[in-house]
Coordinates of C-alpha atoms and ligand atoms in Angstrom, one line a residue:
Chain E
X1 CA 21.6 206.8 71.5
X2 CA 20.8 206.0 67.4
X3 CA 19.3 208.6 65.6
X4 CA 18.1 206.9 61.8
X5 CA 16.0 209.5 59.6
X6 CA 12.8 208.2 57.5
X7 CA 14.9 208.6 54.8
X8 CA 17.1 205.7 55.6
X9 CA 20.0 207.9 56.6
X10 CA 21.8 206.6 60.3
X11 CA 23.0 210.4 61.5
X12 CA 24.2 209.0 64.9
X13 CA 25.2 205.3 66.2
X14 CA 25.8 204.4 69.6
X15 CA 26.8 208.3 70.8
X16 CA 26.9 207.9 74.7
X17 CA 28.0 211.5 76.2
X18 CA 27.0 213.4 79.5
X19 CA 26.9 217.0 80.7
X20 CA 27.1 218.3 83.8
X21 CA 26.5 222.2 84.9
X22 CA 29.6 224.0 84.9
X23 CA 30.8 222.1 81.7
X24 CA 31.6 223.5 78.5
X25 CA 31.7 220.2 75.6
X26 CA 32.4 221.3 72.3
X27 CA 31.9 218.6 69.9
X28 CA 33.8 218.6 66.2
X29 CA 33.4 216.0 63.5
X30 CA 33.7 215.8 59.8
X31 CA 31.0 217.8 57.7
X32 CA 27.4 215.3 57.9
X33 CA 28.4 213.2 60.9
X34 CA 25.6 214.0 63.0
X35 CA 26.5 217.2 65.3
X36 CA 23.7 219.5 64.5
X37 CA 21.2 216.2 64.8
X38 CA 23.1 215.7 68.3
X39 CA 21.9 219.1 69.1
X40 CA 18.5 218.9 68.2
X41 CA 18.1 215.4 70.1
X42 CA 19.6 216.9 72.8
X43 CA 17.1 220.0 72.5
X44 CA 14.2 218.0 72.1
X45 CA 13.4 218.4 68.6
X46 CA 13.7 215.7 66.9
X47 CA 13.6 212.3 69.1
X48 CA 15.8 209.7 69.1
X49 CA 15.3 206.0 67.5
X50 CA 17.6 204.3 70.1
X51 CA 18.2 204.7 73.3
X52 CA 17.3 207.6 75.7
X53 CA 17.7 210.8 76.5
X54 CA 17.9 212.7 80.0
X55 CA 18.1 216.2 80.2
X56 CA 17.5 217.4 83.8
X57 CA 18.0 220.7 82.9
X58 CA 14.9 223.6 83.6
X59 CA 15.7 225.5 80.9
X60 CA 17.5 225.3 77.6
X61 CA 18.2 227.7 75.3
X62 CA 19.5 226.7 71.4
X63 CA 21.9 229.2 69.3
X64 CA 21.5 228.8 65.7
X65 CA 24.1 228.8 62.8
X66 CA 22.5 231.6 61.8
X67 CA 21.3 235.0 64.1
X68 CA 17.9 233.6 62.9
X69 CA 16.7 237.2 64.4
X70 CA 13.3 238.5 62.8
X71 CA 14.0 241.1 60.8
X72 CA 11.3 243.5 61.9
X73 CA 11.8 243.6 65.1
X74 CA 14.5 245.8 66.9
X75 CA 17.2 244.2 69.2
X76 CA 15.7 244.5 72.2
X77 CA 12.4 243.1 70.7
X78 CA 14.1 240.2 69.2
X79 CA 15.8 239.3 72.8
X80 CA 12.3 240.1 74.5
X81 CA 10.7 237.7 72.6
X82 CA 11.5 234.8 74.7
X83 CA 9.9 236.2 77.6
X84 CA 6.6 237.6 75.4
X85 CA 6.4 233.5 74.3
X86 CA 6.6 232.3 78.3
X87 CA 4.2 235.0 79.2
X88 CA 6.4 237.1 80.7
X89 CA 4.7 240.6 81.7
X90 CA 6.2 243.2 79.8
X91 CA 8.6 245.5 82.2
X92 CA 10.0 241.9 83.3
X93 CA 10.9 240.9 79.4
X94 CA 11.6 244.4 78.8
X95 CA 14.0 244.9 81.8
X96 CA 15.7 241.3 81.5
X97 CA 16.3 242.1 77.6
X98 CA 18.3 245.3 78.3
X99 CA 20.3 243.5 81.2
X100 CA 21.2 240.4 78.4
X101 CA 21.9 243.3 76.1
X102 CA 24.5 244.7 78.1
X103 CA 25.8 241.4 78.9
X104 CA 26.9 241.1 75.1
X105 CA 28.4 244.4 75.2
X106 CA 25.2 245.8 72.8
X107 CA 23.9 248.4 75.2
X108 CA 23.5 251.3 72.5
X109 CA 21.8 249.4 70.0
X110 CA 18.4 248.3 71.9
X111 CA 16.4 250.0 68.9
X112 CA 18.4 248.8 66.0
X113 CA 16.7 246.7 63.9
X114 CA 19.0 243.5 62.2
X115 CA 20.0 244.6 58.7
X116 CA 21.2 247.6 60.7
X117 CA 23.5 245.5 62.5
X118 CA 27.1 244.3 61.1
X119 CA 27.0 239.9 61.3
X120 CA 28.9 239.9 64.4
X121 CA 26.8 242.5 66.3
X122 CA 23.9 239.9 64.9
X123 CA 25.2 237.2 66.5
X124 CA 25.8 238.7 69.8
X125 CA 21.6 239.7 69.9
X126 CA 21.1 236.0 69.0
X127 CA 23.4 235.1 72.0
X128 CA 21.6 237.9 74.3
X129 CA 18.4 236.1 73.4
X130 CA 19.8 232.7 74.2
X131 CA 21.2 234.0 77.4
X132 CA 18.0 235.8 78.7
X133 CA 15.9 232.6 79.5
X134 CA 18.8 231.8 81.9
X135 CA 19.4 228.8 80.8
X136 CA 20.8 225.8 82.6
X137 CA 21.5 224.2 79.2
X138 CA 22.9 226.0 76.3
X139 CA 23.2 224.4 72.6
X140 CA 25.4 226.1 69.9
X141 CA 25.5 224.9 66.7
X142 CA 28.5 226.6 65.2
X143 CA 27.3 229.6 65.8
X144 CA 30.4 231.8 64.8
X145 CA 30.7 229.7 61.7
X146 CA 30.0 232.5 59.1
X147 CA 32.4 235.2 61.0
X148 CA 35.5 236.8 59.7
X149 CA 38.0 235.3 61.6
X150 CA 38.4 238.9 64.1
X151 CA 34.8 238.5 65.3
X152 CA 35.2 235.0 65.7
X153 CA 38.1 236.0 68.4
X154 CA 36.4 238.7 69.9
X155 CA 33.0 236.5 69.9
X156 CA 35.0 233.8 71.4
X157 CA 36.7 235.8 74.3
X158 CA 32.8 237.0 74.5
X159 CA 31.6 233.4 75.2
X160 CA 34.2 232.2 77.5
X161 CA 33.3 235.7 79.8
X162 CA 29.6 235.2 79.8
X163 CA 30.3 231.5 80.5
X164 CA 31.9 232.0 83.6
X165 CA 29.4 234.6 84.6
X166 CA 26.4 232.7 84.0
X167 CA 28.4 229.1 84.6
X168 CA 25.1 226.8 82.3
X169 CA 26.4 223.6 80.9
X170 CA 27.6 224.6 77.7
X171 CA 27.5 221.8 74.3
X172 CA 29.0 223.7 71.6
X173 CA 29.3 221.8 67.9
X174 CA 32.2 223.6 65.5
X175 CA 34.5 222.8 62.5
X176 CA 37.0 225.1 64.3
X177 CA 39.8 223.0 66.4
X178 CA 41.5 225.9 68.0
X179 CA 37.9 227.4 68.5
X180 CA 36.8 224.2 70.4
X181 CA 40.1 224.0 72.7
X182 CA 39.8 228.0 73.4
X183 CA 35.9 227.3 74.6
X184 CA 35.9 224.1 76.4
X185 CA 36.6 222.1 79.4
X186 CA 36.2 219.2 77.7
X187 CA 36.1 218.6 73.2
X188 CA 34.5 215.1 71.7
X189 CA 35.4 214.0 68.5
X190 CA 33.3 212.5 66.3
X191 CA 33.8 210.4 63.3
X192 CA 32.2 210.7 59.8
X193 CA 28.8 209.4 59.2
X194 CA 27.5 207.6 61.3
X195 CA 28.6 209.8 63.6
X196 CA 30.3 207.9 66.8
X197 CA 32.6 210.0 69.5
X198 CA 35.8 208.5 68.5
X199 CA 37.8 210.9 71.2
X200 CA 37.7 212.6 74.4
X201 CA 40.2 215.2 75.2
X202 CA 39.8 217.2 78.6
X203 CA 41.2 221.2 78.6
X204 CA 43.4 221.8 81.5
X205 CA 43.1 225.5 81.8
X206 CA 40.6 227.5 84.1
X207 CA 38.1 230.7 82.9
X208 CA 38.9 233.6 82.1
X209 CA 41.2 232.4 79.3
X210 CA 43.1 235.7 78.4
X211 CA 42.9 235.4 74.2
X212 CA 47.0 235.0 74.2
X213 CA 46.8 231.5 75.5
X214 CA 46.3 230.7 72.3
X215 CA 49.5 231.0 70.8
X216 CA 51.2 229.4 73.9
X217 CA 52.9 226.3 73.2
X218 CA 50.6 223.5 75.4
X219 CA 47.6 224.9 73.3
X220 CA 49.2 223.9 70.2
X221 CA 50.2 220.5 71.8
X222 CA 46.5 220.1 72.7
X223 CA 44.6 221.6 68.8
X224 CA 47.7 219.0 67.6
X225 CA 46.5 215.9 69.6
X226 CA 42.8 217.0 68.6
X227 CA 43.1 217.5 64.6
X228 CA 45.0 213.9 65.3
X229 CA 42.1 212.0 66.4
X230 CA 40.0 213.6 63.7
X231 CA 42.4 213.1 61.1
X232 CA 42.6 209.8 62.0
X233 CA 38.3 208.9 62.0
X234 CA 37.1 210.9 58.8
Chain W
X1 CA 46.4 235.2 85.8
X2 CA 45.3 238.8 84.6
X3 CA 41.5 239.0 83.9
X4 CA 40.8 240.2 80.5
X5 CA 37.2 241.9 79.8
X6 CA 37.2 242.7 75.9
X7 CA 34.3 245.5 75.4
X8 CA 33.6 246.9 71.5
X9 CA 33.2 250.4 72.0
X10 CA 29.8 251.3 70.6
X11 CA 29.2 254.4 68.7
X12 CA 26.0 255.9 69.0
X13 CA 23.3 254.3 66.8
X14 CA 22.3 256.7 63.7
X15 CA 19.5 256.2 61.8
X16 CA 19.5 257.2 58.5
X17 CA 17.8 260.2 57.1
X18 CA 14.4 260.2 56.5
X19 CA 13.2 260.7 53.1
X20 CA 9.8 262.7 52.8
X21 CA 7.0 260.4 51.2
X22 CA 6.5 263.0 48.9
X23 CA 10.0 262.7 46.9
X24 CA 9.5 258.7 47.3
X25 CA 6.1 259.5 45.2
X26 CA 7.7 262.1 42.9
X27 CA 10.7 259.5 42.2
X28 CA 8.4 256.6 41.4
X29 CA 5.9 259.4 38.7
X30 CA 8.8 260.4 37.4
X31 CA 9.0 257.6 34.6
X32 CA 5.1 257.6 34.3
X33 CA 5.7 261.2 33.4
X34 CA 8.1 260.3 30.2
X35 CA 5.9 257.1 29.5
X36 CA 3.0 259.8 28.7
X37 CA 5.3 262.1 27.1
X38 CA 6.8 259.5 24.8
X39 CA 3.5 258.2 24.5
X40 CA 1.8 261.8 22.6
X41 CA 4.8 261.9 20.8
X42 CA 4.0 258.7 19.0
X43 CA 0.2 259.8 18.9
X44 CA 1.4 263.1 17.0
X45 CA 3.5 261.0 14.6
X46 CA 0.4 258.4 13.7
X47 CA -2.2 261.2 13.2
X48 CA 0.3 263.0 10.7
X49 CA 2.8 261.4 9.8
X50 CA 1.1 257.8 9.2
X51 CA -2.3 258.3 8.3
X52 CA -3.4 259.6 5.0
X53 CA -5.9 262.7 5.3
X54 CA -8.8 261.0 4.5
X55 CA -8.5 258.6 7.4
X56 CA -7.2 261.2 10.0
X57 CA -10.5 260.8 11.7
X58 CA -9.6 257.5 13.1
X59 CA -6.8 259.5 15.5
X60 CA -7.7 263.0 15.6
X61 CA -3.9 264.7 17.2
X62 CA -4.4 265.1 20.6
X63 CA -5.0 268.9 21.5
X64 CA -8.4 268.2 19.0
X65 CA -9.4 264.9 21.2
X66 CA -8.9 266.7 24.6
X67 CA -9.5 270.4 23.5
X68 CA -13.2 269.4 22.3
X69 CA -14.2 266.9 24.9
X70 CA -12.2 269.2 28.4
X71 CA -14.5 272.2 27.0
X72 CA -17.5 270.4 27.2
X73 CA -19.2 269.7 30.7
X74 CA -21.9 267.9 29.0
X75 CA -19.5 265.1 28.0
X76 CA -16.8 265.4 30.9
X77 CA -19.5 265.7 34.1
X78 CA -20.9 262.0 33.1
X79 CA -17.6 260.9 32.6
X80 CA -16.2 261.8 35.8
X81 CA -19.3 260.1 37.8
X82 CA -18.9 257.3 35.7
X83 CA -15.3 257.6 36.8
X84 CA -16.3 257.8 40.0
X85 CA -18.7 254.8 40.0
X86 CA -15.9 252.6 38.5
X87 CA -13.7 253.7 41.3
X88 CA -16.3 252.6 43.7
X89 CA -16.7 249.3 42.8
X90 CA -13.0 248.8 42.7
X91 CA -12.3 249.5 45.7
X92 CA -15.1 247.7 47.0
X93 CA -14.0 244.8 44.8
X94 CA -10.6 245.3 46.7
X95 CA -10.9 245.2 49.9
X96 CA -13.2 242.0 49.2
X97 CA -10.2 240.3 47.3
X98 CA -8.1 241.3 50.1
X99 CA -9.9 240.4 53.1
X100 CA -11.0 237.3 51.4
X101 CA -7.7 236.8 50.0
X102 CA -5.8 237.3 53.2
X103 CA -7.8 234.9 55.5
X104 CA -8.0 232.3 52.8
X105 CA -3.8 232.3 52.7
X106 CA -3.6 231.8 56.4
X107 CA -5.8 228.8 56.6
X108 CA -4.2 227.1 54.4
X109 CA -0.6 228.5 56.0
X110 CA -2.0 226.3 59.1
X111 CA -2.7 222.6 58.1
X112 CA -1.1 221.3 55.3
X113 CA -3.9 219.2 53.8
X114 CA -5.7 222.7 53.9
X115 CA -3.7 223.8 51.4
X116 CA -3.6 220.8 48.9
X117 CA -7.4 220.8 49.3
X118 CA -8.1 225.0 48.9
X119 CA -5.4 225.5 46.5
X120 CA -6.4 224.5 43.2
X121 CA -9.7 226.7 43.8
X122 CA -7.7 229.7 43.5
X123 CA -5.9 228.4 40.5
X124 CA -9.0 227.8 39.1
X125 CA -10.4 230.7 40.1
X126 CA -7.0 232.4 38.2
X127 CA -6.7 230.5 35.2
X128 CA -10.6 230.0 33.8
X129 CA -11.2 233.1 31.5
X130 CA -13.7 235.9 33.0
X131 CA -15.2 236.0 30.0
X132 CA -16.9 232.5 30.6
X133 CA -17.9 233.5 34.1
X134 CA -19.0 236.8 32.7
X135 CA -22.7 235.0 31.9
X136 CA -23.4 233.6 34.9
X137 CA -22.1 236.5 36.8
X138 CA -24.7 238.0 35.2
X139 CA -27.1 235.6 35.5
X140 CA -26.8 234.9 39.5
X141 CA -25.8 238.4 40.7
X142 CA -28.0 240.4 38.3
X143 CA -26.7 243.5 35.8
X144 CA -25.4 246.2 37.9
X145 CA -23.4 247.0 40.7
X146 CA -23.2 243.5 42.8
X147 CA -22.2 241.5 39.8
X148 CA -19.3 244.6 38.5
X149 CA -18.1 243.8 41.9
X150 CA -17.7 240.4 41.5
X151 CA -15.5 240.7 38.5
X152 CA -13.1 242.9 40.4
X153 CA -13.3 240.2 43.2
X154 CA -12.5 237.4 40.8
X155 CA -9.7 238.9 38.9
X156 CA -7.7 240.5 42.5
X157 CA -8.3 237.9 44.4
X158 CA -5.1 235.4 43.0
X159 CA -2.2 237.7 43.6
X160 CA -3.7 238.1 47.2
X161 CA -4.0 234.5 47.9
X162 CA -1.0 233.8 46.3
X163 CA 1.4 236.6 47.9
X164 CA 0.3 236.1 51.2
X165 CA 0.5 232.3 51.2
X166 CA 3.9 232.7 49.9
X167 CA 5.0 235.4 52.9
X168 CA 3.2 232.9 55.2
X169 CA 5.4 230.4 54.3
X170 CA 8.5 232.3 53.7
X171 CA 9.8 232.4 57.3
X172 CA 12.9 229.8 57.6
X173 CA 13.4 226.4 59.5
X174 CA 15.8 227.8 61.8
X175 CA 13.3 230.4 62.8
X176 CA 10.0 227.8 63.2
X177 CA 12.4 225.7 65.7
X178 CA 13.0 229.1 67.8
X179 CA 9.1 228.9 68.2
X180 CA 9.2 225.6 69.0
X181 CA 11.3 225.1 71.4
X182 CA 10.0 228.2 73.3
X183 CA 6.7 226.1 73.4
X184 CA 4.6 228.8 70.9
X185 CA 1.4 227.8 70.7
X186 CA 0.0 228.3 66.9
X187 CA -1.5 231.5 67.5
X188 CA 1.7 233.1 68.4
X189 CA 3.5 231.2 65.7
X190 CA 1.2 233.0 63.2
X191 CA 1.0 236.2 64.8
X192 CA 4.5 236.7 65.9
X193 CA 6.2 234.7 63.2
X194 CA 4.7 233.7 60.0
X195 CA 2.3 237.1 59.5
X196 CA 4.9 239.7 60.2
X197 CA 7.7 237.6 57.6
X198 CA 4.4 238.0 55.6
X199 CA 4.0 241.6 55.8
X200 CA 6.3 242.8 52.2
X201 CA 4.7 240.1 50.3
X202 CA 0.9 241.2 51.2
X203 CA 2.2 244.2 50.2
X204 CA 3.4 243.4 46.8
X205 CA -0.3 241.2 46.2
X206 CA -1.8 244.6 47.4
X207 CA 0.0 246.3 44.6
X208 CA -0.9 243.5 42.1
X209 CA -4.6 243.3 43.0
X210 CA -5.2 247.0 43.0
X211 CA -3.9 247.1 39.3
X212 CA -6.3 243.8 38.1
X213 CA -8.9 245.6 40.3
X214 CA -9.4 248.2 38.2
X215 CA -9.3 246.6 35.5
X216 CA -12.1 244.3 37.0
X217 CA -14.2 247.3 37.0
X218 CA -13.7 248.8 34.2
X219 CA -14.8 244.9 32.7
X220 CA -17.6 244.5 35.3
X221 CA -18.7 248.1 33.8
X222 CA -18.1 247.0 30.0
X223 CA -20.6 243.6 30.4
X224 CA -23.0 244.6 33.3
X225 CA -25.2 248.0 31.6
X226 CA -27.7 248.0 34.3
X227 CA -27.8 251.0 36.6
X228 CA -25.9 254.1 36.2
X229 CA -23.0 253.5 33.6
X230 CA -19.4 253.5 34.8
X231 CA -16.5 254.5 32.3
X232 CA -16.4 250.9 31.1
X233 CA -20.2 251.5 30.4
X234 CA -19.4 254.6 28.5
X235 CA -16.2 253.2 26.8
X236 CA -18.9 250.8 25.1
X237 CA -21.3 253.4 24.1
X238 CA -19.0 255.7 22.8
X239 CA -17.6 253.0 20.7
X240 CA -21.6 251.9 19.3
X241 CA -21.8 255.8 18.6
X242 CA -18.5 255.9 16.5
X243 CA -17.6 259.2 19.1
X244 CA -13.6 259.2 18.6
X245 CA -13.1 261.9 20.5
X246 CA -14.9 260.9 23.7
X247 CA -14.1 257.3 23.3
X248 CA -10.3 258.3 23.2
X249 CA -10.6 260.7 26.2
X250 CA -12.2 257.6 28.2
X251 CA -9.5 255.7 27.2
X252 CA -7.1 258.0 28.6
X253 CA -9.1 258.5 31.8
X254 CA -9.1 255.1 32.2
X255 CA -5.4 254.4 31.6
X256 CA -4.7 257.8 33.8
X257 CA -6.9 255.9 37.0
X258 CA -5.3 252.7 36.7
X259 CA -1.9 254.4 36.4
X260 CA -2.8 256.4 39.8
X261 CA -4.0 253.8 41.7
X262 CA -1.0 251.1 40.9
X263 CA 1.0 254.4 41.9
X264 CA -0.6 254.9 45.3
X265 CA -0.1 251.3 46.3
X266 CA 3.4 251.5 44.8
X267 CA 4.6 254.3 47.0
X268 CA 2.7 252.7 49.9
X269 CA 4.2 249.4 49.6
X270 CA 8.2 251.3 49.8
X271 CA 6.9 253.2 52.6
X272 CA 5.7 250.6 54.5
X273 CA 7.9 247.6 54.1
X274 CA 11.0 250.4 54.1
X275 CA 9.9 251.1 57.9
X276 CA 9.3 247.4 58.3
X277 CA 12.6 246.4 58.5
X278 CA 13.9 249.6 60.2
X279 CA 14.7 252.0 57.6
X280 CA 13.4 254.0 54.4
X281 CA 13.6 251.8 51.3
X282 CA 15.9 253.6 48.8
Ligands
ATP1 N1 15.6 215.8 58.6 C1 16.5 215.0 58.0 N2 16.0 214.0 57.2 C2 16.9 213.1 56.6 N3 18.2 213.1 56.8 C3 18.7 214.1 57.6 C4 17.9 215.1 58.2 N4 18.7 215.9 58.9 C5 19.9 215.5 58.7 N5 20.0 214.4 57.9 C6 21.2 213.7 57.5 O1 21.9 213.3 58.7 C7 23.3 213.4 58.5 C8 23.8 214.3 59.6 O2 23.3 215.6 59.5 P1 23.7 216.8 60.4 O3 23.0 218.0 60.0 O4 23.5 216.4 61.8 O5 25.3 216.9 60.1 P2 26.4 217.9 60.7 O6 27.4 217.1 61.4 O7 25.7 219.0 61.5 O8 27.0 218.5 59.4 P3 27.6 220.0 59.2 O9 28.8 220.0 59.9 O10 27.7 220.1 57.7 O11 26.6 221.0 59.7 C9 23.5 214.1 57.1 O12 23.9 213.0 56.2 C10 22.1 214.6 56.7 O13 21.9 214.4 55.3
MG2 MG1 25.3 221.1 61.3

């Protein structure tokens, strides 16, 4: 698929990828080659000017840079408000809210609103209401970017649990090498604008991934070969 | 391979302590309170210190203003219903400019060309002078009560359109493509989304447009005799009649009621948006 903006600007060129359930693809890429417009073709909001799109899946659910939470409403109604937009009756969104809560390790902090919240403890209500659709497809657009680098562990050990719980097909966009080699089964690489994927690297290693595996020595042998690639297209 | 379940322990959730409305009101009176203070102290200093003798009748000191006009129920019991008449009309004027204001913003929150075509009525509206509509207020609405609310109408209404379109518009991109891509139809996008995010800035117009409103009526009052007289009414009188004292008492009620009101909303506005986002504003 192409993706060209009115403005004259080509995000995308010839990006070919698939996704099947039970994968986890994160994608990195120079800054402006086309990941977070990847997403949104893949999520349906914007469309693409070449080619075509197939997603099969019944439901997908997007996780923003930001928490992008609304800031008067308390956890629990910031999670439930996925179900109150399907028309979902209220002990269902209510009930399914708590449950997606918990899943994140927020149980506690149901009537919290967000500025009461530290960042990371925002992110995780923005992954609980990502989660609570039960999706088949779930889009991340670096969502643990603005994290101190301790949350982004813990957040990452987070993901990798609830991904083998839940087990959607995962597409993950970060700047983070190590990030994208802890998460996936599979990392693209993409090359500066237009974005192409200039790289495929597949992970080895089964879920859970204990957060040690990181320092071994095949994980640095595999963040080596990727920072290669993308060193070698931006 | 061992399985490793990371879980941050959670303290309990504490809110933090609620502060009484009342203290919230005394903070915000508090500087109000030395305003007026520093304010008679400069009054003192004119009326003796400035002004020959002879001319002292142009600022009698304050204790002669107040101690002659508080001891006289013949002047203060109009006064206060005239007080109480200008109070009327702006609140009526008010909730007009509000309501008005209000459902204005949203439509054009909703279509775009809405708002390049309804905009420029409410700059109008702000920017021509009332004192050229003043006339033809008059004219269409006749001299009394209907056309005093109009002014207070005119003048509010702006920092409610204004306010509200802004909070209309203030929620971000990421937040609209949440709605989006749940498939909200535009009646939750506005109710659930784009009025809540609008919530602190109606508040802040509210605070605006009670201030002009009273200042609306006191105008509407000044230009539009017919009927029973409100302070503005009186204000003019007193001045025809050359009465300093009651024309600087009226002056000070007046300053006293716009002061109070623009202090209710004030206080109504922390209260409200404070609990808004979860917590008391400090
Ligand atoms: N709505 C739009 N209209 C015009 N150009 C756009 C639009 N959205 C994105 N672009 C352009 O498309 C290119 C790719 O943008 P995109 O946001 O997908 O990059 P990105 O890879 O996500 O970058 P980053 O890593 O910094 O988030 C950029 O050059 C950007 O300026
Ligand atoms: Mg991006």
């Amino acid at each position: 698929m192409t993706k060209r903006f009115p403005t004259g600007t080509v995000a995308l060129t010839d990006v070919s990828m698939s996704l099947d359930s039970g994968e986890f693809v994160t994608v990195v890429g120079p800054s402006g080659c086309g990941k977070s417009t990847l997403l949104r073709l893949a999520s349906g909001l914007e469309t693409a000017t070449g080619g075509s799109i197939e997603v099969s899946a019944r439901a997908t659910s997007y996780v923003f840079q930001d928490a992008t939470l609304l800031e008067w409403r308390t956890a629990l109604r910031n999670v439930e408000l996925v179900g109150e937009l399907r028309g979902a009756s209220r002990e269902e969104r209510r009930s399914r809210a708590r449950a997606a809560l918990d899943l994140v390790g927020l149980t506690g902090f149901e009537s919290q609103h967000p500025r009461q919240l530290s960042g990371g403890m925002r992110m995780r209500v923005s992954l609980a209401r990502a989660l609570v659709a039960e999706p088949d497809l779930a889009l991340f657009d670096e969502p643990f970017g603005a994290l101190d680098e301790i949350t982004r562990l813990q957040m990452q050990t987070e993901l990798q649990r609830i991904f083998r719980q839940e087990r959607f097909a995962g597409l993950f966009i970060t700047h983070s090498v190590s990030e994208a080699v802890y998460l996936s089964t599979r990392v693209l690489v993409m090359s500066g604008r237009p974005g192409r994927i200039v790289a495929e690297i597949p992970i080895p290693w089964d879920y859970p991934r204990p957060p040690e595996l990181r320092y071994s020595a095949e994980f640095g042998e595999i963040t080596g070969r990727v920072s290669t690639a993308l060193g070698e297209h931006s | 391979m061992t399985t490793v379940e990371t879980r941050v322990e959670t303290p309990a959730p504490q809110a933090d302590p609620p502060r009484s409305v009342a203290r919230s009101a005394l903070r915000s009176a508090l500087p109000i309170i030395g305003a007026l203070v520093g304010f008679v102290a400069v009054w003192y200093l004119v009326t003796y210190l400035v002004l020959p003798a002879k001319q002292r009748f142009l600022l009698p000191p304050p204790h002669e203003v107040y101690g002659t006009t508080f001891s006289n129920p013949q002047l203060m019991g109009p006064m206060m219903e005239a007080l109480a008449r200008s109070f009327a009309v702006a609140l009526v004027g008010l909730v007009i400019a509000v309501v008005f204001g209000i459902s204005y913003a949203v439509v054009m929150s909703q279509w775009a060309w809405a708002e390049k075509v309804l905009y420029p009525y409410a700059v109008i509206l702000q920017t021509i002078p009332i004192l050229a509509l003043v006339p033809l207020i008059g004219i269409w609405l006749g001299y009394s009560f209907l056309a005093r609310v109009a002014v207070c109408v005119i003048i509010a209404l702006f920092p409610m359109v204004a306010n509200t379109l802004f909070g209309l518009q203030s929620a971000s991109a990421a937040a609209h493509d949440l709605f989006t891509l749940n498939k909200a139809t535009r009646w939750q996008r506005l109710v659930k989304l784009q009025f809540p995010a609008a919530v602190p800035s109606i508040f802040t117009g509210l605070r605006n447009a009670a201030g002009l409103s009273v200042i609306g009526a006191i105008v509407g009052d000044y230009f539009f005799q017919q009927g029973s007289p409100g302070i503005g009414g009186l204000l003019r009188v007193y001045t025809q009649r050359l009465q300093m004292e009651a024309l600087l008492t009226s002056v000070t009620l007046t300053a006293l009621f716009g002061v109070v009101i623009f202090t209710i909303f004030a206080v109504l506005d922390r209260a409200v948006v404070g609990r808004w986002y979860g917590r008391v504003a400090r």
